[in-house]
Amino acid sequence: MGREIEFGGIRVQIAPVDDSSRGFQALDVRLHHSQTLGNIPRGVPDVPRRVKVLVSVDFDAVSGWMGTGQHSRNCLSDYSAGIFAGRVGVGRLLRVLDRVGISDRVTWFIPGHSMETFPTETKAIVDSGAEIALHGYCHEDCTQLNSQQQEDILDKCITLAESLTGKRPVGFRAPLYRIGHETINLLERKGFLYDTSLSGHDAQLYHLDTGFPLDVVDYSKPASTWMKPSPQPRQIPVVEIPANWYMEDMTPMQFLPNVTNSHGFVTAEAIEKMWKDRFNWLWNWGPDGSGPGDFVFPLVLHPDTSGMAHVAGTIEGMLQWLKGWGPQVEFVTYENTAREFLLEENLPIINMPVLLSVTSSVRGSVLLTLFTLVTALIFSLYRVIKNRHIPGPWPCRISHHYVSLFDLFRQRPQTVAKWHRQYGPFVQIAPGQVSVSDVVAMRELYGTSARNPKSDYFDNFIYHNARAIFAEKEHLGHRQKRGLISSFFQATSVYMPDIQQPLRDRVLTATMCIQDEINVSGDGVVNIFPITNHYAWDNTTSLIFGPRHCSHALQGDENDRDLLARLKNSELWGALKYNLPLIFNLLKLVMAVYTKSTKYFSAENDLDTWAMQRLRQTTSDTKVSQDERSIVQTIQDLRRNGRSLSDNYLESEVIDNLYAGQATVTVALTYAIYHLSRNPYWQSMVQKELDDLPRNSDGLPDWTLLSKTPILEACIRESYRLNPVASGRAERVLAKDSRYGDIFIPQNVS
């Protein structure tokens, strides 16, 4: 007896083997259980969450048969599957990833043997924009190697990857996930950002630890000798990104004749269903099973397997299915995911807003007439409608004053970060202002290819909000002029003795200042900010004017310190000055009357006067050698060589570098010192790196050896990356219509 059952909007005729009602009931339950797993996310109210899909590809090819897959019965037929992976599978997968639109958001784990054996295919992977990470040399079992062998392999593969990409790889996956204690220690020592070989979680990142001991129970001994808990391993800075046998393609769908756990004849549809079931459950219940929440969804593919014709289509369909979930689901490289994990865990979230080019609005005035009210209402509705598709709090669509309130209370970064968690990677935070936290979009907006010029708002600089002289130039013209002195900041100039020696002297002076503060501090707490400000100010002015006419705040010059202190105080008023000018001017007037002085608001004008005075002194000083390198001297050399550069341009460069240089160096240095002071373990690692370097007569290592300190370099680079005043990273205006994910942003909007 048959029966018709409806599920998922489809009516199906069922004829079970068991003709009893119990058989129908059991089948009905199973069908509806399957329906529930697959469709709940589409039927319940959406809960904001952020899902990172981590697509990785292990380019094992022939190396898989040489290492963990080696067997005495392997033959040319087996190896030919590896040849297929290199010559056919890679190309197919690259085209699949390109059609899905995620080529540059994929991480390829490439054994060194594959890099050298298939150079053309490897170059195609690099050219796709993907991240390149390490996967051994010939897919060897790390647990069967001694420490020296593992280090030799890692060093060889690092060199290979650097030669391909121009950058040091930061990620590692142990071949066949066969990772041991020695491997973990080596990854820590080599300064790797992340590993992805373990299954301590399946949907969340965590910190790698040194690993539980692989104890084995000896039943021949008394039970009391082995009834003991395992000692807790030491957590290390390396991030662990989940790996999981159930989230890879090869084990179930690749036939490996001499591998015991090989299947090869599981259908691609069965694996796709398992992956979707996992995703649906995590979407509904989150990584801890308590309810919706952020999670990561790693997929491990192989060109050997996913490059096969009967699998490639399913893989492409799965990726398109994931992409179809909308802006809350994004494809991210392993490196970017690990860096965001560390950022969210330990470091302050700094908003880098992307600003609209049109920022006119009715500000700070009382609406006294009905006409003004109607006009304001119409204007507000226009603003709401214009970019209504961009998520964000509704007050932000009407007025920029809402986000300015958080500026005044110094809560803007935290507030915008909270909005991102609530609304997703694109948030409208004011009329004419959108904040972006999507990695791919930010790379395009802030990229070096200059697709998008700086917005008008950048002319005001984030903190002091005073229009720089150079801003009168068109963007392209200014960019061309800036290129004239860009070489001055390269290592070839900075390492020159007449530049390096004053900088080294200031390092020692700053260190002495910190030590003096420690000596007089009763509780060991040191206010580092004035010292880093003085250090940055003296270094910046030295690079601009040369050592004869720079500031000497670090050595105690009161005039230089006073000017810098007032400049920093004026930065506190930046948000108020730009967003609420009427209130700012009223406050300025009240302060001037109350204190009988305007010095609290005159720092920017005083700085311009001071800078022009130093500029005149530098250009008229006959004792300044032409070999003495500085920005002013560099421009003078260009003039002597026939370049037509006006005095206005020279003044523009001086003002621009003064503002941007001192702020950038100060914040980056303060962050680096602050975070190192909070983490003694990182201190010890940096100290060990420095101890291994030979010292010069002044007690400092040769600066050309700083490349030998990858951990310190990582700290400095991360601090600089998070710097909210880093030149060129803050605002971009879109030159053409653009679509980021599912968010359309029209021309002249950024």
XYZ file of C-alpha atoms in Angstrom:
750
model
C 0.000 0.000 0.000
C 1.496 3.347 -1.028
C 1.084 6.686 0.607
C 1.593 10.292 -0.488
C 3.763 12.478 1.773
C 4.394 16.204 1.350
C 7.688 17.735 2.488
C 9.593 20.810 1.358
C 6.676 21.820 -0.869
C 6.915 18.540 -2.856
C 4.398 15.677 -2.864
C 6.036 12.258 -3.117
C 4.536 8.781 -3.517
C 6.124 6.397 -0.972
C 5.949 2.603 -1.054
C 7.801 1.268 2.006
C 8.836 -2.335 2.413
C 6.934 -2.509 5.679
C 3.232 -2.033 4.859
C 2.330 -1.189 8.439
C 1.420 2.256 9.706
C 4.546 2.168 11.885
C 6.707 1.996 8.756
C 5.016 5.060 7.286
C 5.325 6.888 10.589
C 9.073 6.227 10.851
C 9.630 7.318 7.261
C 7.531 10.439 7.771
C 9.612 11.398 10.827
C 12.874 10.903 8.949
C 11.718 12.977 5.987
C 10.551 15.846 8.142
C 13.775 15.653 10.163
C 15.718 16.092 6.916
C 13.444 18.964 5.915
C 13.997 20.654 9.279
C 17.771 20.422 8.983
C 17.802 21.938 5.539
C 15.217 24.691 5.724
C 15.090 26.184 9.224
C 17.475 29.053 8.434
C 15.167 30.320 5.707
C 12.070 30.265 7.881
C 13.068 31.877 11.186
C 13.750 35.551 11.854
C 17.311 36.331 10.821
C 19.830 36.856 13.606
C 22.922 38.920 12.767
C 25.950 36.688 12.590
C 29.228 36.594 10.723
C 30.307 33.405 8.990
C 33.750 33.056 7.462
C 34.024 30.385 4.803
C 37.647 29.244 4.658
C 38.293 27.532 1.348
C 41.695 25.875 1.122
C 43.297 23.701 -1.534
C 46.064 21.186 -0.823
C 48.147 20.903 -4.008
C 49.538 17.453 -3.121
C 49.910 16.049 -6.658
C 52.855 13.633 -6.877
C 54.176 14.524 -3.419
C 51.232 12.754 -1.808
C 52.417 9.447 -3.255
C 56.027 10.100 -2.247
C 55.356 10.940 1.395
C 52.407 9.840 3.495
C 50.976 7.841 0.574
C 54.120 5.865 -0.194
C 53.768 2.093 -0.472
C 55.837 -0.688 -1.958
C 52.985 -1.508 -4.347
C 52.656 2.049 -5.718
C 53.196 2.174 -9.480
C 53.102 4.616 -12.387
C 49.339 4.330 -12.531
C 49.096 5.637 -8.966
C 51.546 8.476 -9.648
C 49.605 9.465 -12.750
C 46.759 10.592 -10.478
C 49.220 13.108 -9.036
C 50.206 14.203 -12.541
C 46.499 14.722 -13.274
C 46.229 16.933 -10.184
C 49.034 19.193 -11.384
C 48.369 19.351 -15.100
C 44.562 19.192 -15.134
C 43.027 19.520 -11.680
C 44.683 22.816 -10.745
C 43.474 24.541 -13.893
C 39.930 23.270 -13.447
C 39.808 24.376 -9.821
C 41.218 27.819 -10.627
C 38.481 28.322 -13.211
C 35.803 27.139 -10.771
C 37.050 29.569 -8.122
C 37.175 32.354 -10.698
C 33.570 31.732 -11.776
C 32.448 31.850 -8.158
C 34.461 35.064 -7.740
C 36.617 34.004 -4.788
C 40.025 33.277 -6.352
C 41.813 35.824 -4.156
C 40.018 34.672 -1.001
C 41.327 31.108 -1.115
C 44.400 29.666 0.607
C 46.509 27.130 -1.290
C 48.699 24.836 0.812
C 51.463 23.805 -1.575
C 54.204 21.252 -0.846
C 57.654 22.359 -1.964
C 57.822 19.439 -4.395
C 54.694 20.672 -6.173
C 56.104 24.216 -6.358
C 59.235 22.964 -8.107
C 57.669 20.181 -10.195
C 54.708 22.201 -11.492
C 56.076 25.781 -11.733
C 53.612 26.926 -14.409
C 50.589 25.758 -12.437
C 52.014 27.222 -9.221
C 52.516 30.592 -10.911
C 48.895 30.512 -12.080
C 47.838 29.996 -8.461
C 49.971 32.929 -7.299
C 48.637 35.119 -10.124
C 45.068 34.382 -9.015
C 45.725 36.437 -5.880
C 45.357 33.503 -3.503
C 47.253 33.163 -0.251
C 50.151 30.686 -0.412
C 50.852 28.589 2.696
C 53.138 25.633 3.435
C 52.359 21.916 3.348
C 55.719 20.181 3.767
C 58.042 19.366 0.879
C 57.041 15.885 -0.300
C 53.983 15.456 1.930
C 56.150 13.819 4.581
C 54.889 12.532 7.929
C 56.248 15.099 10.399
C 56.047 12.623 13.289
C 58.648 10.398 11.593
C 61.235 13.183 11.235
C 63.740 14.530 13.723
C 63.905 18.217 14.637
C 66.701 19.065 12.220
C 64.957 17.409 9.284
C 61.753 19.305 10.000
C 63.597 22.620 10.264
C 65.499 22.000 7.027
C 62.240 21.228 5.218
C 60.501 24.281 6.644
C 63.389 26.602 5.733
C 63.502 25.209 2.193
C 59.759 25.680 1.698
C 59.809 29.190 3.177
C 62.489 30.142 0.653
C 60.499 28.633 -2.216
C 57.316 30.448 -1.225
C 59.134 33.763 -0.773
C 60.656 33.457 -4.241
C 57.172 32.986 -5.695
C 55.204 35.612 -3.804
C 57.778 38.076 -2.498
C 56.538 37.616 1.063
C 57.157 35.184 3.863
C 54.412 32.556 4.275
C 52.597 32.695 7.602
C 50.531 29.480 7.553
C 51.196 25.750 7.775
C 49.210 22.556 7.419
C 50.903 19.281 8.308
C 50.642 16.716 5.495
C 47.840 14.282 6.337
C 47.438 16.370 9.537
C 50.405 14.381 10.952
C 51.719 17.038 13.317
C 53.841 16.399 16.399
C 55.224 18.251 19.401
C 58.461 19.117 17.598
C 56.516 20.571 14.681
C 54.528 22.823 17.001
C 57.678 24.056 18.728
C 59.224 24.790 15.348
C 56.200 26.770 14.139
C 56.357 28.866 17.292
C 60.079 29.472 16.946
C 59.782 30.409 13.274
C 57.077 32.961 14.043
C 54.214 31.398 12.071
C 50.865 33.146 12.356
C 48.701 30.043 12.183
C 48.541 26.282 11.845
C 45.614 24.261 10.538
C 46.295 20.614 11.329
C 44.206 19.888 14.432
C 40.577 19.294 15.337
C 40.302 20.864 18.797
C 37.211 22.679 17.519
C 35.327 22.471 14.249
C 33.914 25.990 13.933
C 36.064 28.361 15.989
C 39.658 29.520 15.977
C 41.722 29.021 19.108
C 45.310 29.277 20.246
C 47.561 26.348 19.483
C 49.195 24.727 22.489
C 52.243 22.539 22.880
C 50.064 19.422 22.785
C 49.013 16.752 25.236
C 51.603 13.993 25.761
C 50.901 10.923 23.657
C 50.752 8.611 26.660
C 50.068 4.918 26.205
C 48.637 2.776 28.993
C 50.902 -0.092 30.007
C 48.432 -2.651 31.314
C 51.251 -4.800 32.675
C 51.832 -2.206 35.395
C 49.620 -1.399 38.417
C 46.616 0.733 37.569
C 47.794 3.401 40.006
C 50.737 4.150 37.686
C 48.570 5.185 34.742
C 45.384 6.498 36.380
C 46.550 10.131 36.159
C 45.250 13.154 34.257
C 47.255 14.516 31.376
C 49.256 17.644 32.194
C 47.851 20.828 30.687
C 49.936 21.991 27.713
C 51.300 25.512 27.350
C 49.343 27.839 25.090
C 51.401 29.575 22.397
C 50.749 32.627 20.198
C 50.207 30.563 17.032
C 46.537 30.543 15.982
C 44.929 27.175 15.260
C 42.361 27.141 12.451
C 40.215 23.987 12.582
C 40.943 21.097 10.263
C 38.525 18.216 10.003
C 38.433 14.938 8.118
C 34.720 15.430 7.477
C 35.271 18.751 5.715
C 37.647 17.534 3.026
C 37.068 15.936 -0.344
C 39.883 13.428 -0.803
C 39.314 10.833 1.907
C 35.791 9.831 0.819
C 36.007 10.573 -2.922
C 39.549 9.604 -3.984
C 40.487 5.976 -4.570
C 43.994 5.331 -3.228
C 44.598 1.598 -3.803
C 47.152 1.068 -1.053
C 45.732 3.351 1.648
C 43.552 1.581 4.202
C 41.158 4.486 4.787
C 40.493 5.152 1.114
C 36.974 4.987 -0.329
C 36.808 6.731 -3.662
C 33.286 5.709 -4.600
C 31.265 7.917 -2.248
C 29.085 10.185 -4.379
C 29.794 13.896 -4.467
C 26.138 14.532 -3.639
C 26.478 12.625 -0.356
C 29.458 14.744 0.681
C 27.665 17.924 -0.388
C 24.685 17.007 1.780
C 26.922 16.340 4.775
C 28.615 19.703 4.339
C 25.278 21.510 4.033
C 23.906 19.716 7.091
C 26.931 20.887 9.080
C 26.520 24.451 7.856
C 22.789 24.522 8.603
C 23.288 23.234 12.127
C 26.022 25.782 12.851
C 23.863 28.530 11.349
C 20.989 27.640 13.669
C 22.872 26.784 16.844
C 26.261 28.460 16.578
C 29.652 26.975 17.417
C 28.733 26.181 21.034
C 25.219 24.866 20.342
C 23.447 27.545 22.370
C 22.067 29.628 19.522
C 23.055 31.641 16.449
C 26.541 33.098 16.533
C 29.657 33.754 14.477
C 31.554 30.726 13.202
C 34.108 29.607 10.634
C 33.395 26.991 7.993
C 36.609 25.456 6.621
C 36.651 23.382 3.437
C 39.716 21.391 2.349
C 39.882 20.623 -1.372
C 42.442 18.861 -3.549
C 42.953 19.268 -7.303
C 43.416 15.487 -7.325
C 39.797 15.052 -6.217
C 37.817 18.255 -6.762
C 39.469 18.581 -10.147
C 37.780 15.395 -11.361
C 34.893 15.944 -13.754
C 32.232 14.254 -11.618
C 33.242 16.256 -8.510
C 34.072 19.730 -9.870
C 30.442 20.619 -10.587
C 29.351 19.691 -7.083
C 32.155 21.781 -5.580
C 31.142 24.774 -7.680
C 27.508 24.316 -6.682
C 28.446 24.098 -3.006
C 30.473 27.305 -3.199
C 27.653 29.118 -5.004
C 25.226 27.835 -2.354
C 27.401 29.284 0.395
C 27.741 32.555 -1.491
C 23.963 32.743 -1.821
C 23.479 33.172 1.925
C 24.181 36.879 1.567
C 26.487 39.413 3.218
C 26.644 37.599 6.557
C 28.609 34.805 4.869
C 31.980 35.814 3.439
C 34.919 33.989 1.929
C 38.165 34.834 3.734
C 41.747 33.610 3.474
C 43.241 31.741 6.395
C 45.765 34.531 7.004
C 43.152 37.277 7.231
C 40.981 35.133 9.490
C 43.875 34.510 11.879
C 44.808 38.185 11.971
C 41.223 39.218 12.703
C 41.085 36.627 15.480
C 44.144 38.152 17.154
C 42.780 41.644 16.610
C 39.439 40.847 18.228
C 41.136 38.982 21.074
C 43.916 41.302 22.163
C 44.010 44.589 20.299
C 41.745 47.640 20.233
C 39.369 47.753 17.299
C 40.129 50.904 15.369
C 37.560 52.131 12.920
C 38.941 53.229 9.556
C 35.901 54.984 8.076
C 35.322 55.263 4.362
C 33.761 58.612 3.602
C 31.280 59.803 1.018
C 32.499 62.621 -1.167
C 29.371 64.683 -0.660
C 29.115 65.811 2.963
C 26.950 68.925 2.864
C 24.291 69.061 5.577
C 22.466 71.410 7.896
C 24.732 71.581 10.977
C 24.420 72.911 14.457
C 21.729 75.509 13.759
C 18.309 75.831 15.367
C 15.466 75.304 12.924
C 13.403 78.456 13.444
C 10.997 78.385 10.520
C 8.554 75.934 9.035
C 10.338 76.216 5.704
C 13.558 75.048 7.328
C 11.750 72.155 8.999
C 10.176 71.030 5.723
C 13.482 71.392 3.885
C 15.289 69.394 6.547
C 12.618 66.690 6.432
C 12.825 66.363 2.646
C 16.607 66.342 2.773
C 16.591 63.664 5.481
C 14.199 61.484 3.505
C 16.440 61.842 0.463
C 19.418 60.695 2.490
C 17.542 57.731 3.911
C 16.285 56.641 0.490
C 19.555 57.211 -1.394
C 21.529 54.508 0.407
C 18.740 52.630 2.146
C 20.257 49.317 0.986
C 23.375 49.920 3.138
C 22.738 48.631 6.690
C 23.201 50.833 9.726
C 21.385 52.613 12.603
C 18.580 54.826 11.337
C 19.825 58.043 13.079
C 23.060 57.702 11.097
C 21.103 57.992 7.849
C 19.748 61.395 8.828
C 22.528 63.203 10.682
C 26.266 62.936 11.215
C 25.800 64.335 14.730
C 24.798 60.914 16.056
C 28.180 59.303 15.479
C 29.845 62.555 16.563
C 28.439 62.051 20.046
C 30.571 58.929 20.348
C 33.534 60.940 19.059
C 33.164 63.375 21.934
C 33.156 60.582 24.510
C 35.991 58.717 22.730
C 33.739 55.743 22.064
C 33.565 55.935 18.276
C 35.791 52.885 17.447
C 34.052 50.631 19.965
C 30.616 51.791 18.818
C 31.322 51.311 15.121
C 32.813 47.877 15.854
C 29.587 46.975 17.671
C 27.548 48.133 14.676
C 29.650 45.915 12.426
C 28.877 42.916 14.614
C 25.198 43.819 14.439
C 24.789 44.852 10.796
C 27.656 43.169 8.946
C 30.796 44.308 7.087
C 29.189 47.452 5.553
C 27.632 50.018 7.892
C 26.404 53.527 7.154
C 27.581 55.574 10.123
C 26.584 59.025 8.843
C 25.159 60.703 5.744
C 28.111 60.576 3.411
C 30.078 58.125 5.525
C 30.268 54.331 5.329
C 32.475 52.102 7.455
C 33.879 48.979 5.794
C 35.303 45.949 7.589
C 35.261 43.533 4.649
C 38.825 42.412 3.938
C 38.493 42.198 0.153
C 36.695 45.521 -0.178
C 39.226 47.270 2.048
C 42.095 45.848 0.015
C 40.580 47.306 -3.147
C 39.723 50.642 -1.557
C 43.091 51.157 0.115
C 45.187 49.223 -2.406
C 48.325 50.577 -4.015
C 46.813 50.359 -7.487
C 45.121 53.750 -6.923
C 41.740 52.639 -8.181
C 40.171 55.018 -5.713
C 41.621 58.444 -4.835
C 41.643 59.992 -1.395
C 38.413 61.703 -0.453
C 38.151 65.421 0.173
C 37.849 64.749 3.885
C 41.403 63.429 3.967
C 42.605 66.977 3.302
C 41.610 67.790 6.867
C 43.614 64.934 8.432
C 41.676 62.832 10.899
C 42.781 64.546 14.108
C 43.778 68.168 13.618
C 41.300 68.829 10.778
C 43.263 71.659 9.158
C 43.426 71.784 5.389
C 47.014 71.153 4.303
C 48.639 73.221 1.592
C 49.101 70.209 -0.651
C 45.354 69.622 -0.700
C 45.005 72.533 -3.125
C 46.609 70.263 -5.708
C 44.621 67.734 -7.709
C 45.015 64.165 -6.521
C 46.970 63.004 -9.566
C 49.283 65.994 -9.512
C 49.989 65.543 -5.828
C 50.605 61.828 -6.304
C 53.157 62.551 -9.027
C 54.910 65.138 -6.870
C 55.021 62.823 -3.868
C 56.727 60.217 -6.027
C 59.734 62.525 -6.272
C 60.694 61.944 -2.637
C 59.330 58.440 -2.065
C 62.806 56.934 -2.493
C 63.980 58.967 0.492
C 62.062 56.661 2.822
C 63.548 53.446 1.430
C 66.151 51.399 3.282
C 68.954 52.660 1.023
C 68.487 56.143 2.489
C 67.533 55.294 6.055
C 70.596 53.054 6.437
C 72.983 55.870 5.450
C 75.220 56.908 8.394
C 74.176 60.586 8.429
C 70.544 59.518 8.853
C 70.964 56.340 10.873
C 73.310 57.674 13.547
C 70.993 60.425 14.902
C 68.121 57.925 14.931
C 70.230 55.405 16.866
C 71.222 58.110 19.343
C 67.557 58.918 19.950
C 66.778 55.256 20.572
C 69.330 55.273 23.389
C 68.026 58.594 24.720
C 64.429 57.351 24.705
C 65.521 54.163 26.479
C 67.254 56.239 29.166
C 64.107 58.364 29.592
C 62.013 55.240 30.089
C 64.518 53.857 32.589
C 64.507 57.156 34.499
C 60.709 57.016 34.666
C 60.884 53.458 35.986
C 63.384 54.485 38.658
C 61.201 57.299 39.995
C 57.960 55.341 39.687
C 56.906 53.737 42.906
C 54.533 51.221 41.349
C 56.451 50.458 38.157
C 53.831 52.152 35.969
C 55.334 54.486 33.370
C 53.502 57.081 31.274
C 55.052 56.166 27.950
C 53.015 58.497 25.740
C 55.060 61.718 26.263
C 58.306 59.856 25.576
C 57.036 58.244 22.374
C 55.661 61.623 21.250
C 58.972 63.379 21.843
C 60.872 60.555 20.133
C 58.572 60.592 17.093
C 58.612 64.389 16.864
C 62.408 64.636 16.935
C 62.829 61.825 14.406
C 60.251 63.298 12.037
C 61.694 66.804 12.143
C 65.209 65.373 11.707
C 64.176 63.539 8.547
C 62.480 66.685 7.219
C 64.992 69.415 8.139
C 68.124 67.447 8.938
C 69.865 67.108 12.336
C 71.012 70.765 12.465
C 67.506 72.245 12.458
C 65.283 69.556 13.962
C 63.435 69.675 17.290
C 64.994 68.494 20.554
C 61.953 67.599 22.633
C 63.496 64.332 23.825
C 66.503 66.198 25.210
C 64.228 68.588 27.090
C 63.745 71.666 24.866
C 60.753 73.330 26.538
C 59.643 75.306 23.467
C 59.533 72.178 21.324
C 57.731 70.238 24.044
C 55.189 73.010 24.587
C 54.343 73.230 20.885
C 53.954 69.465 20.621
C 51.823 69.268 23.790
C 49.471 71.959 22.508
C 49.249 70.208 19.146
C 48.213 66.990 20.900
C 45.655 68.859 22.999
C 44.174 70.419 19.873
C 43.683 66.938 18.439
C 41.208 66.228 21.240
C 38.936 68.890 19.765
C 39.135 67.516 16.230
C 35.756 65.776 16.187
C 33.999 68.786 17.698
C 35.742 71.254 15.395
C 34.835 69.405 12.211
C 31.380 68.092 13.055
C 29.992 70.894 15.245
C 31.836 74.055 14.179
C 29.374 76.482 15.769
C 29.733 74.853 19.176
C 33.503 74.643 18.703
C 33.829 78.341 17.863
C 31.625 79.263 20.820
C 33.764 77.145 23.142
C 36.892 78.689 21.657
C 35.546 82.174 22.388
C 34.573 81.264 25.960
C 38.002 79.730 26.641
C 39.761 82.782 25.214
C 37.737 85.133 27.441
C 38.084 82.932 30.532
C 41.834 82.259 30.227
C 42.689 85.538 28.469
C 44.687 83.472 25.995
C 44.136 81.803 22.637
C 47.064 79.392 22.901
C 44.806 76.399 23.585
C 43.435 76.619 20.040
C 46.377 78.119 18.164
C 48.694 75.098 17.985
C 48.098 74.433 14.295
C 48.852 78.010 13.274
C 51.868 78.072 15.576
C 53.095 74.811 14.055
C 52.874 76.288 10.551
C 54.858 79.328 11.706
C 57.455 77.135 13.444
C 57.797 74.878 10.404
C 58.243 77.745 7.952
C 60.869 79.281 10.238
C 62.820 75.986 10.340
C 62.442 75.668 6.580
C 63.969 79.097 5.977
C 66.818 78.290 8.366
C 67.522 74.998 6.599
C 67.474 76.362 3.054
C 69.669 79.352 3.945
C 72.190 77.435 6.069
C 75.444 77.318 4.108
C 76.916 74.802 6.539
C 74.437 72.109 5.533
C 76.327 69.669 3.338
C 74.730 68.524 0.098
C 75.441 64.984 1.288
C 73.317 65.517 4.406
C 70.097 63.708 3.596
C 66.704 65.192 4.465
C 63.427 65.788 2.682
C 64.249 69.461 2.228
C 67.685 68.591 0.870
C 66.166 65.996 -1.479
C 63.813 68.584 -2.974
C 66.666 71.084 -3.249
C 68.681 68.484 -5.178
C 65.753 67.968 -7.542
C 65.610 71.706 -8.112
C 69.332 71.854 -8.853
C 68.858 69.046 -11.365
C 66.317 71.075 -13.301
C 62.959 70.068 -11.779
C 60.516 72.961 -11.577
C 59.319 72.778 -7.974
C 57.742 75.839 -6.398
C 58.226 77.111 -2.862
C 54.567 76.283 -2.281
C 55.236 72.640 -3.123
C 58.216 72.537 -0.751
C 56.088 74.014 2.038
C 53.337 71.495 1.267
C 55.695 68.557 1.695
C 57.018 69.927 4.981
C 53.554 70.416 6.502
C 52.244 67.087 5.178
C 55.179 65.093 6.538
C 55.127 66.889 9.893
C 51.503 66.031 10.536
C 51.445 62.503 9.133
C 54.928 61.470 10.286
C 54.694 62.407 13.943
C 51.223 60.912 14.353
C 52.038 57.674 12.540
C 55.277 57.000 14.410
C 53.817 57.962 17.780
C 50.768 55.735 17.589
C 52.592 52.746 16.086
C 55.392 52.924 18.657
C 52.990 53.422 21.559
C 50.871 50.463 20.485
C 53.916 48.221 20.072
C 55.321 49.087 23.513
C 51.931 48.911 25.199
C 50.989 45.496 23.871
C 54.439 44.044 24.453
C 54.286 45.314 28.041
C 51.023 43.418 28.537
C 52.417 40.148 27.211
C 55.589 38.987 28.994
C 55.739 35.894 26.827
C 56.000 37.946 23.649
C 58.559 40.140 25.401
C 60.723 37.114 26.028
C 60.469 35.984 22.398
C 61.405 39.439 21.088
C 64.233 39.657 23.617
C 65.564 36.298 22.462
C 65.543 37.468 18.851
C 67.457 40.612 19.761
C 69.920 38.736 21.967
C 70.862 36.574 18.994
C 71.927 39.609 16.945
C 75.505 40.942 17.081
C 75.815 44.391 18.662
C 77.615 47.508 17.466
C 79.682 49.778 19.695
C 76.578 51.697 20.831
C 75.012 48.475 22.115
C 72.364 48.323 19.384
C 72.268 45.761 16.571
C 72.907 46.737 12.978
C 69.590 47.883 11.514
C 70.151 45.839 8.380
C 69.756 42.759 10.597
C 66.197 43.588 11.632
C 64.981 41.126 9.013
C 66.341 38.467 11.374
C 63.708 39.404 13.966
C 60.405 38.250 12.425
C 58.485 38.359 15.732
C 59.485 41.963 16.452
C 58.773 42.905 12.856
C 55.329 41.320 13.124
C 54.576 43.375 16.257
C 55.663 46.599 14.574
C 53.810 45.925 11.331
C 50.606 45.002 13.143
C 50.842 48.164 15.238
C 51.308 50.236 12.103
C 48.437 48.479 10.340
C 46.119 49.379 13.210
C 47.263 52.984 13.218
C 44.192 55.181 12.624
C 46.270 58.042 11.205
C 48.455 56.062 8.805
C 48.670 58.204 5.686
C 46.496 57.045 2.817
C 44.657 54.324 4.738
C 41.768 56.300 6.112
C 39.425 57.442 3.361
C 38.827 56.641 -0.300
C 36.194 57.918 -2.694
C 34.873 55.535 -5.346
C 35.662 56.610 -8.883
C 33.094 54.255 -10.420
C 30.044 52.210 -9.525
C 31.117 49.262 -7.382
C 29.567 46.208 -5.820
C 31.079 44.652 -2.724
C 29.393 41.368 -1.906
C 25.674 42.119 -2.046
C 26.124 45.839 -1.293
C 25.982 48.236 -4.260
C 27.772 51.542 -3.737
C 27.309 54.144 -6.504
C 29.976 56.403 -7.954
C 31.303 59.178 -5.679
C 30.416 57.098 -2.651
C 33.026 55.293 -0.650
